[in-house]
GROMACS .gro file of N, CA and C in nm:
model
  426
    1MET      N    1   0.075  -0.105  -0.012
    1MET     CA    2   0.030   0.001  -0.015
    1MET      C    3   0.062   0.126  -0.008
    2SER      N    4   0.046   0.212  -0.097
    2SER     CA    5   0.136   0.356  -0.090
    2SER      C    6   0.103   0.415  -0.026
    3ARG      N    7   0.155   0.534   0.034
    3ARG     CA    8   0.123   0.635   0.106
    3ARG      C    9   0.117   0.764   0.047
    4MET      N   10  -0.019   0.812   0.057
    4MET     CA   11  -0.043   0.941  -0.012
    4MET      C   12   0.017   1.069   0.072
    5THR      N   13   0.053   1.153  -0.006
    5THR     CA   14   0.111   1.254   0.038
    5THR      C   15   0.054   1.376  -0.006
    6PRO      N   16   0.078   1.509   0.081
    6PRO     CA   17  -0.012   1.612   0.044
    6PRO      C   18   0.010   1.667  -0.083
    7PHE      N   19   0.167   1.635  -0.158
    7PHE     CA   20   0.186   1.680  -0.260
    7PHE      C   21   0.157   1.582  -0.378
    8ALA      N   22   0.090   1.482  -0.383
    8ALA     CA   23   0.079   1.387  -0.455
    8ALA      C   24  -0.016   1.417  -0.599
    9SER      N   25  -0.096   1.527  -0.613
    9SER     CA   26  -0.147   1.566  -0.695
    9SER      C   27  -0.073   1.582  -0.837
   10PRO      N   28  -0.127   1.551  -0.908
   10PRO     CA   29  -0.048   1.588  -1.037
   10PRO      C   30  -0.057   1.730  -1.086
   11LEU      N   31  -0.108   1.805  -1.019
   11LEU     CA   32  -0.118   1.941  -1.061
   11LEU      C   33  -0.008   2.029  -0.976
   12LEU      N   34   0.056   1.950  -0.870
   12LEU     CA   35   0.174   1.964  -0.797
   12LEU      C   36   0.303   1.968  -0.836
   13LEU      N   37   0.348   2.032  -0.968
   13LEU     CA   38   0.476   2.013  -1.018
   13LEU      C   39   0.604   2.088  -0.929
   14GLY      N   40   0.697   2.023  -0.934
   14GLY     CA   41   0.849   2.031  -0.877
   14GLY      C   42   0.858   2.071  -0.727
   15PHE      N   43   0.732   2.013  -0.620
   15PHE     CA   44   0.754   2.044  -0.479
   15PHE      C   45   0.771   1.927  -0.393
   16ASP      N   46   0.889   1.822  -0.469
   16ASP     CA   47   0.941   1.748  -0.401
   16ASP      C   48   1.048   1.779  -0.305
   17ALA      N   49   1.098   1.870  -0.330
   17ALA     CA   50   1.180   1.937  -0.213
   17ALA      C   51   1.110   1.985  -0.106
   18MET      N   52   1.031   2.045  -0.112
   18MET     CA   53   0.948   2.084  -0.029
   18MET      C   54   0.879   1.982   0.105
   19GLU      N   55   0.831   1.848   0.005
   19GLU     CA   56   0.760   1.752   0.075
   19GLU      C   57   0.885   1.688   0.175
   20LYS      N   58   0.980   1.670   0.120
   20LYS     CA   59   1.122   1.615   0.229
   20LYS      C   60   1.163   1.712   0.329
   21THR      N   61   1.148   1.850   0.305
   21THR     CA   62   1.186   1.946   0.407
   21THR      C   63   1.093   1.905   0.510
   22LEU      N   64   0.915   1.938   0.492
   22LEU     CA   65   0.837   1.886   0.585
   22LEU      C   66   0.821   1.770   0.638
   23GLU      N   67   0.889   1.683   0.583
   23GLU     CA   68   0.886   1.545   0.669
   23GLU      C   69   1.030   1.561   0.768
   24ARG      N   70   1.123   1.612   0.732
   24ARG     CA   71   1.243   1.613   0.799
   24ARG      C   72   1.235   1.707   0.952
   25LEU      N   73   1.131   1.821   0.911
   25LEU     CA   74   1.067   1.891   1.012
   25LEU      C   75   1.010   1.851   1.127
   26ALA      N   76   0.930   1.706   1.078
   26ALA     CA   77   0.813   1.654   1.151
   26ALA      C   78   0.907   1.552   1.245
   27LYS      N   79   0.998   1.532   1.206
   27LYS     CA   80   1.088   1.437   1.262
   27LYS      C   81   1.189   1.467   1.371
   28SER      N   82   1.213   1.611   1.325
   28SER     CA   83   1.303   1.659   1.433
   28SER      C   84   1.228   1.770   1.517
   29ASN      N   85   1.130   1.750   1.572
   29ASN     CA   86   1.042   1.828   1.638
   29ASN      C   87   1.032   1.805   1.767
   30ASP      N   88   1.150   1.859   1.881
   30ASP     CA   89   1.155   1.783   2.029
   30ASP      C   90   1.075   1.915   2.116
   31GLY      N   91   1.014   2.021   2.096
   31GLY     CA   92   0.961   2.093   2.141
   31GLY      C   93   1.058   2.200   2.213
   32TYR      N   94   1.194   2.190   2.234
   32TYR     CA   95   1.307   2.252   2.275
   32TYR      C   96   1.336   2.353   2.199
   33PRO      N   97   1.381   2.473   2.207
   33PRO     CA   98   1.314   2.555   2.295
   33PRO      C   99   1.197   2.595   2.277
   34PRO      N  100   1.057   2.621   2.371
   34PRO     CA  101   0.972   2.650   2.315
   34PRO      C  102   0.964   2.777   2.218
   35TYR      N  103   0.857   2.799   2.146
   35TYR     CA  104   0.893   2.944   2.089
   35TYR      C  105   0.709   2.954   2.053
   36ASN      N  106   0.730   3.111   2.008
   36ASN     CA  107   0.570   3.174   1.950
   36ASN      C  108   0.606   3.231   1.843
   37ILE      N  109   0.475   3.234   1.784
   37ILE     CA  110   0.509   3.287   1.595
   37ILE      C  111   0.410   3.391   1.618
   38GLU      N  112   0.402   3.523   1.603
   38GLU     CA  113   0.311   3.639   1.599
   38GLU      C  114   0.323   3.703   1.480
   39ARG      N  115   0.229   3.767   1.447
   39ARG     CA  116   0.204   3.849   1.304
   39ARG      C  117   0.190   4.006   1.353
   40ILE      N  118   0.257   4.093   1.318
   40ILE     CA  119   0.277   4.218   1.341
   40ILE      C  120   0.206   4.305   1.240
   41ARG      N  121   0.086   4.352   1.265
   41ARG     CA  122   0.012   4.421   1.134
   41ARG      C  123   0.096   4.566   1.099
   42ALA      N  124   0.087   4.567   0.977
   42ALA     CA  125   0.136   4.666   0.886
   42ALA      C  126   0.073   4.810   1.009
   43ASP      N  127   0.190   4.908   0.960
   43ASP     CA  128   0.134   5.047   1.078
   43ASP      C  129   0.096   5.155   0.947
   44ALA      N  130   0.064   5.275   0.994
   44ALA     CA  131   0.045   5.372   0.911
   44ALA      C  132   0.135   5.435   0.807
   45SER      N  133   0.274   5.386   0.856
   45SER     CA  134   0.375   5.435   0.769
   45SER      C  135   0.408   5.345   0.646
   46GLY      N  136   0.312   5.255   0.658
   46GLY     CA  137   0.307   5.180   0.533
   46GLY      C  138   0.422   5.047   0.533
   47ALA      N  139   0.452   5.041   0.618
   47ALA     CA  140   0.559   4.938   0.654
   47ALA      C  141   0.509   4.829   0.607
   48PRO      N  142   0.536   4.696   0.557
   48PRO     CA  143   0.456   4.577   0.540
   48PRO      C  144   0.459   4.491   0.655
   49GLU      N  145   0.373   4.402   0.632
   49GLU     CA  146   0.320   4.300   0.745
   49GLU      C  147   0.478   4.242   0.786
   50ARG      N  148   0.478   4.208   0.932
   50ARG     CA  149   0.571   4.141   0.963
   50ARG      C  150   0.534   4.014   1.055
   51LEU      N  151   0.610   3.931   1.069
   51LEU     CA  152   0.636   3.779   1.150
   51LEU      C  153   0.734   3.842   1.282
   52ARG      N  154   0.720   3.770   1.389
   52ARG     CA  155   0.804   3.753   1.455
   52ARG      C  156   0.814   3.644   1.557
   53ILE      N  157   0.922   3.546   1.545
   53ILE     CA  158   0.918   3.453   1.588
   53ILE      C  159   1.030   3.472   1.745
   54THR      N  160   0.951   3.434   1.861
   54THR     CA  161   1.016   3.459   1.998
   54THR      C  162   1.071   3.321   2.033
   55LEU      N  163   1.168   3.275   2.100
   55LEU     CA  164   1.225   3.170   2.143
   55LEU      C  165   1.243   3.206   2.325
   56ALA      N  166   1.230   3.110   2.377
   56ALA     CA  167   1.277   3.147   2.523
   56ALA      C  168   1.384   3.051   2.540
   57VAL      N  169   1.480   3.118   2.564
   57VAL     CA  170   1.645   3.081   2.559
   57VAL      C  171   1.701   3.116   2.689
   58ALA      N  172   1.616   3.127   2.790
   58ALA     CA  173   1.699   3.161   2.943
   58ALA      C  174   1.828   3.105   2.944
   59GLY      N  175   1.914   3.151   3.021
   59GLY     CA  176   2.057   3.087   3.028
   59GLY      C  177   2.157   3.102   2.896
   60PHE      N  178   2.071   3.151   2.790
   60PHE     CA  179   2.213   3.170   2.684
   60PHE      C  180   2.245   3.282   2.633
   61SER      N  181   2.384   3.342   2.644
   61SER     CA  182   2.410   3.448   2.601
   61SER      C  183   2.409   3.480   2.486
   62GLU      N  184   2.421   3.612   2.428
   62GLU     CA  185   2.435   3.645   2.270
   62GLU      C  186   2.504   3.563   2.204
   63ALA      N  187   2.649   3.547   2.281
   63ALA     CA  188   2.766   3.465   2.197
   63ALA      C  189   2.704   3.295   2.173
   64GLU      N  190   2.642   3.275   2.257
   64GLU     CA  191   2.604   3.096   2.243
   64GLU      C  192   2.515   3.094   2.146
   65LEU      N  193   2.466   3.205   2.101
   65LEU     CA  194   2.324   3.198   2.012
   65LEU      C  195   2.360   3.224   1.859
   66GLU      N  196   2.306   3.188   1.750
   66GLU     CA  197   2.356   3.169   1.615
   66GLU      C  198   2.227   3.135   1.526
   67VAL      N  199   2.200   3.292   1.477
   67VAL     CA  200   2.091   3.289   1.377
   67VAL      C  201   2.151   3.324   1.229
   68THR      N  202   2.083   3.202   1.127
   68THR     CA  203   2.116   3.202   0.997
   68THR      C  204   2.020   3.176   0.899
   69THR      N  205   2.064   3.244   0.771
   69THR     CA  206   1.957   3.163   0.720
   69THR      C  207   2.041   3.097   0.575
   70GLU      N  208   1.995   2.970   0.561
   70GLU     CA  209   2.054   2.880   0.464
   70GLU      C  210   1.962   2.844   0.354
   71GLU      N  211   1.981   2.892   0.241
   71GLU     CA  212   1.849   2.903   0.117
   71GLU      C  213   1.726   2.932   0.171
   72ASN      N  214   1.624   2.851   0.174
   72ASN     CA  215   1.528   2.908   0.218
   72ASN      C  216   1.461   2.874   0.358
   73HIS      N  217   1.558   2.847   0.441
   73HIS     CA  218   1.552   2.793   0.597
   73HIS      C  219   1.601   2.908   0.673
   74LEU      N  220   1.503   2.912   0.777
   74LEU     CA  221   1.624   2.988   0.916
   74LEU      C  222   1.641   2.921   1.019
   75VAL      N  223   1.761   2.915   1.053
   75VAL     CA  224   1.837   2.814   1.138
   75VAL      C  225   1.833   2.914   1.276
   76ILE      N  226   1.826   2.867   1.366
   76ILE     CA  227   1.855   2.913   1.526
   76ILE      C  228   1.917   2.808   1.597
   77ARG      N  229   2.050   2.826   1.657
   77ARG     CA  230   2.131   2.729   1.706
   77ARG      C  231   2.160   2.817   1.837
   78GLY      N  232   2.157   2.715   1.945
   78GLY     CA  233   2.239   2.771   2.081
   78GLY      C  234   2.317   2.633   2.138
   79ARG      N  235   2.441   2.668   2.188
   79ARG     CA  236   2.543   2.579   2.223
   79ARG      C  237   2.593   2.665   2.347
   80GLN      N  238   2.556   2.601   2.475
   80GLN     CA  239   2.616   2.639   2.599
   80GLN      C  240   2.744   2.566   2.632
   81THR      N  241   2.821   2.644   2.702
   81THR     CA  242   2.926   2.569   2.712
   81THR      C  243   2.937   2.543   2.854
   82GLU      N  244   3.020   2.457   2.914
   82GLU     CA  245   3.005   2.416   3.060
   82GLU      C  246   3.121   2.481   3.120
   83GLN      N  247   3.126   2.560   3.255
   83GLN     CA  248   3.167   2.654   3.308
   83GLN      C  249   3.252   2.560   3.402
   84GLY      N  250   3.351   2.499   3.369
   84GLY     CA  251   3.439   2.469   3.447
   84GLY      C  252   3.389   2.345   3.546
   85GLU      N  253   3.464   2.323   3.616
   85GLU     CA  254   3.417   2.222   3.725
   85GLU      C  255   3.344   2.279   3.841
   86ARG      N  256   3.207   2.230   3.849
   86ARG     CA  257   3.154   2.247   3.983
   86ARG      C  258   3.060   2.162   4.034
   87ASP      N  259   3.079   2.176   4.180
   87ASP     CA  260   3.034   2.073   4.259
   87ASP      C  261   2.867   2.072   4.309
   88TYR      N  262   2.789   2.015   4.195
   88TYR     CA  263   2.640   2.051   4.215
   88TYR      C  264   2.597   1.966   4.326
   89LEU      N  265   2.508   2.016   4.408
   89LEU     CA  266   2.435   1.926   4.495
   89LEU      C  267   2.287   1.869   4.415
   90TYR      N  268   2.224   1.932   4.338
   90TYR     CA  269   2.160   1.924   4.269
   90TYR      C  270   2.142   1.976   4.099
   91ARG      N  271   2.138   1.901   4.027
   91ARG     CA  272   2.159   1.989   3.865
   91ARG      C  273   2.025   1.960   3.783
   92GLY      N  274   1.939   2.031   3.777
   92GLY     CA  275   1.785   2.045   3.718
   92GLY      C  276   1.819   2.153   3.593
   93ILE      N  277   1.890   2.213   3.564
   93ILE     CA  278   1.926   2.295   3.454
   93ILE      C  279   2.066   2.278   3.395
   94ALA      N  280   2.027   2.172   3.271
   94ALA     CA  281   2.159   2.115   3.178
   94ALA      C  282   2.201   2.223   3.110
   95ALA      N  283   2.323   2.240   3.031
   95ALA     CA  284   2.383   2.324   2.932
   95ALA      C  285   2.359   2.244   2.817
   96ARG      N  286   2.250   2.271   2.758
   96ARG     CA  287   2.180   2.185   2.644
   96ARG      C  288   2.192   2.267   2.532
   97GLN      N  289   2.214   2.206   2.427
   97GLN     CA  290   2.223   2.280   2.307
   97GLN      C  291   2.116   2.230   2.232
   98PHE      N  292   2.063   2.336   2.137
   98PHE     CA  293   1.945   2.320   2.039
   98PHE      C  294   1.955   2.357   1.892
   99GLN      N  295   1.915   2.318   1.808
   99GLN     CA  296   1.872   2.352   1.679
   99GLN      C  297   1.746   2.370   1.637
  100ARG      N  298   1.688   2.471   1.597
  100ARG     CA  299   1.535   2.516   1.529
  100ARG      C  300   1.533   2.559   1.426
  101MET      N  301   1.455   2.503   1.318
  101MET     CA  302   1.479   2.530   1.181
  101MET      C  303   1.312   2.557   1.184
  102PHE      N  304   1.326   2.668   1.080
  102PHE     CA  305   1.190   2.706   1.040
  102PHE      C  306   1.196   2.747   0.853
  103VAL      N  307   1.135   2.675   0.784
  103VAL     CA  308   1.095   2.703   0.643
  103VAL      C  309   1.062   2.847   0.604
  104LEU      N  310   1.156   2.927   0.511
  104LEU     CA  311   1.076   3.034   0.498
  104LEU      C  312   1.007   3.025   0.321
  105ALA      N  313   0.905   3.102   0.332
  105ALA     CA  314   0.822   3.131   0.188
  105ALA      C  315   0.915   3.216   0.116
  106ASP      N  316   0.863   3.191  -0.015
  106ASP     CA  317   0.986   3.271  -0.117
  106ASP      C  318   0.946   3.421  -0.074
  107GLY      N  319   1.080   3.512  -0.107
  107GLY     CA  320   1.016   3.625  -0.078
  107GLY      C  321   1.065   3.688   0.075
  108MET      N  322   1.072   3.572   0.179
  108MET     CA  323   1.073   3.611   0.324
  108MET      C  324   1.201   3.673   0.330
  109GLN      N  325   1.232   3.768   0.437
  109GLN     CA  326   1.362   3.809   0.440
  109GLN      C  327   1.353   3.828   0.608
  110VAL      N  328   1.483   3.796   0.707
  110VAL     CA  329   1.526   3.815   0.793
  110VAL      C  330   1.528   3.962   0.850
  111SER      N  331   1.489   4.035   0.931
  111SER     CA  332   1.506   4.180   0.943
  111SER      C  333   1.615   4.230   1.052
  112GLY      N  334   1.615   4.125   1.150
  112GLY     CA  335   1.692   4.147   1.250
  112GLY      C  336   1.660   4.027   1.369
  113ALA      N  337   1.742   4.028   1.437
  113ALA     CA  338   1.713   3.934   1.590
  113ALA      C  339   1.761   4.038   1.699
  114SER      N  340   1.704   4.009   1.814
  114SER     CA  341   1.741   4.084   1.964
  114SER      C  342   1.697   4.008   2.094
  115LEU      N  343   1.800   4.014   2.153
  115LEU     CA  344   1.801   3.924   2.285
  115LEU      C  345   1.741   3.996   2.394
  116LYS      N  346   1.626   3.978   2.463
  116LYS     CA  347   1.613   4.061   2.606
  116LYS      C  348   1.520   3.974   2.686
  117ASN      N  349   1.583   3.954   2.814
  117ASN     CA  350   1.522   3.896   2.932
  117ASN      C  351   1.512   3.753   2.888
  118GLY      N  352   1.563   3.684   2.839
  118GLY     CA  353   1.593   3.556   2.802
  118GLY      C  354   1.511   3.497   2.669
  119LEU      N  355   1.447   3.578   2.611
  119LEU     CA  356   1.402   3.581   2.486
  119LEU      C  357   1.449   3.654   2.365
  120LEU      N  358   1.477   3.537   2.286
  120LEU     CA  359   1.547   3.561   2.137
  120LEU      C  360   1.406   3.607   2.034
  121SER      N  361   1.409   3.749   1.983
  121SER     CA  362   1.293   3.763   1.875
  121SER      C  363   1.372   3.767   1.765
  122VAL      N  364   1.331   3.715   1.648
  122VAL     CA  365   1.363   3.702   1.497
  122VAL      C  366   1.248   3.739   1.420
  123ASP      N  367   1.263   3.899   1.365
  123ASP     CA  368   1.182   3.955   1.312
  123ASP      C  369   1.195   3.890   1.142
  124LEU      N  370   1.093   3.915   1.077
  124LEU     CA  371   1.102   3.850   0.946
  124LEU      C  372   0.978   3.949   0.866
  125ILE      N  373   1.007   3.995   0.730
  125ILE     CA  374   0.917   4.070   0.658
  125ILE      C  375   0.907   3.984   0.526
  126ARG      N  376   0.798   4.007   0.455
  126ARG     CA  377   0.739   3.976   0.332
  126ARG      C  378   0.723   4.121   0.265
  127PRO      N  379   0.809   4.154   0.176
  127PRO     CA  380   0.770   4.277   0.104
  127PRO      C  381   0.643   4.239  -0.035
  128GLU      N  382   0.606   4.316  -0.055
  128GLU     CA  383   0.437   4.257  -0.134
  128GLU      C  384   0.530   4.248  -0.294
  129PRO      N  385   0.536   4.128  -0.329
  129PRO     CA  386   0.582   4.077  -0.426
  129PRO      C  387   0.512   4.150  -0.560
  130ALA      N  388   0.576   4.207  -0.655
  130ALA     CA  389   0.538   4.244  -0.789
  130ALA      C  390   0.468   4.134  -0.847
  131ARG      N  391   0.362   4.171  -0.896
  131ARG     CA  392   0.272   4.065  -0.980
  131ARG      C  393   0.359   4.068  -1.125
  132MET      N  394   0.356   3.918  -1.160
  132MET     CA  395   0.417   3.922  -1.268
  132MET      C  396   0.364   3.819  -1.375
  133VAL      N  397   0.343   3.852  -1.516
  133VAL     CA  398   0.264   3.783  -1.594
  133VAL      C  399   0.343   3.791  -1.712
  134ARG      N  400   0.378   3.694  -1.758
  134ARG     CA  401   0.462   3.673  -1.854
  134ARG      C  402   0.401   3.587  -2.014
  135LYS      N  403   0.399   3.620  -2.089
  135LYS     CA  404   0.380   3.574  -2.222
  135LYS      C  405   0.446   3.493  -2.279
  136ILE      N  406   0.391   3.343  -2.295
  136ILE     CA  407   0.468   3.228  -2.341
  136ILE      C  408   0.462   3.200  -2.492
  137ASN      N  409   0.560   3.200  -2.573
  137ASN     CA  410   0.518   3.225  -2.734
  137ASN      C  411   0.504   3.078  -2.756
  138ILE      N  412   0.431   3.057  -2.844
  138ILE     CA  413   0.402   2.890  -2.910
  138ILE      C  414   0.436   2.898  -3.003
  139SER      N  415   0.515   2.793  -3.049
  139SER     CA  416   0.584   2.734  -3.147
  139SER      C  417   0.526   2.662  -3.231
  140VAL      N  418   0.541   2.671  -3.357
  140VAL     CA  419   0.435   2.598  -3.459
  140VAL      C  420   0.549   2.519  -3.538
  141SER      N  421   0.554   2.365  -3.561
  141SER     CA  422   0.637   2.301  -3.636
  141SER      C  423   0.570   2.254  -3.753
  142GLU      N  424   0.657   2.285  -3.870
  142GLU     CA  425   0.582   2.254  -3.997
  142GLU      C  426   0.604   2.127  -4.031
   0.00000   0.00000   0.00000
């Protein structure tokens, strides 16, 4: 029995890479660190609508966090370093590393990132795309 996928329709051509990306993201979702995604409406100045991804990264410094874009992926990594020899009576806070990946739609751009009170916020914008209509010439063979 073959498995039906969301992109199995013959009308959806060239979405193989997206399907593989979605499968990889579904497998790697462990829930750490928790995050929010919010929509920030366009204001009166005419700035485009924005998205903000906020991750709870308590205990991480700016130097231990990395925000990059790789093709159409936003990748946020955190790597805490052990702070020498310590004699813990109880250790409930682990120096845990993480990688959280978000797939960006075409045209999405990262406008900036900020770290405040243990929350890392990454702002994304989607400039209004120019509508493009292209006429395709039809060749006639004789």
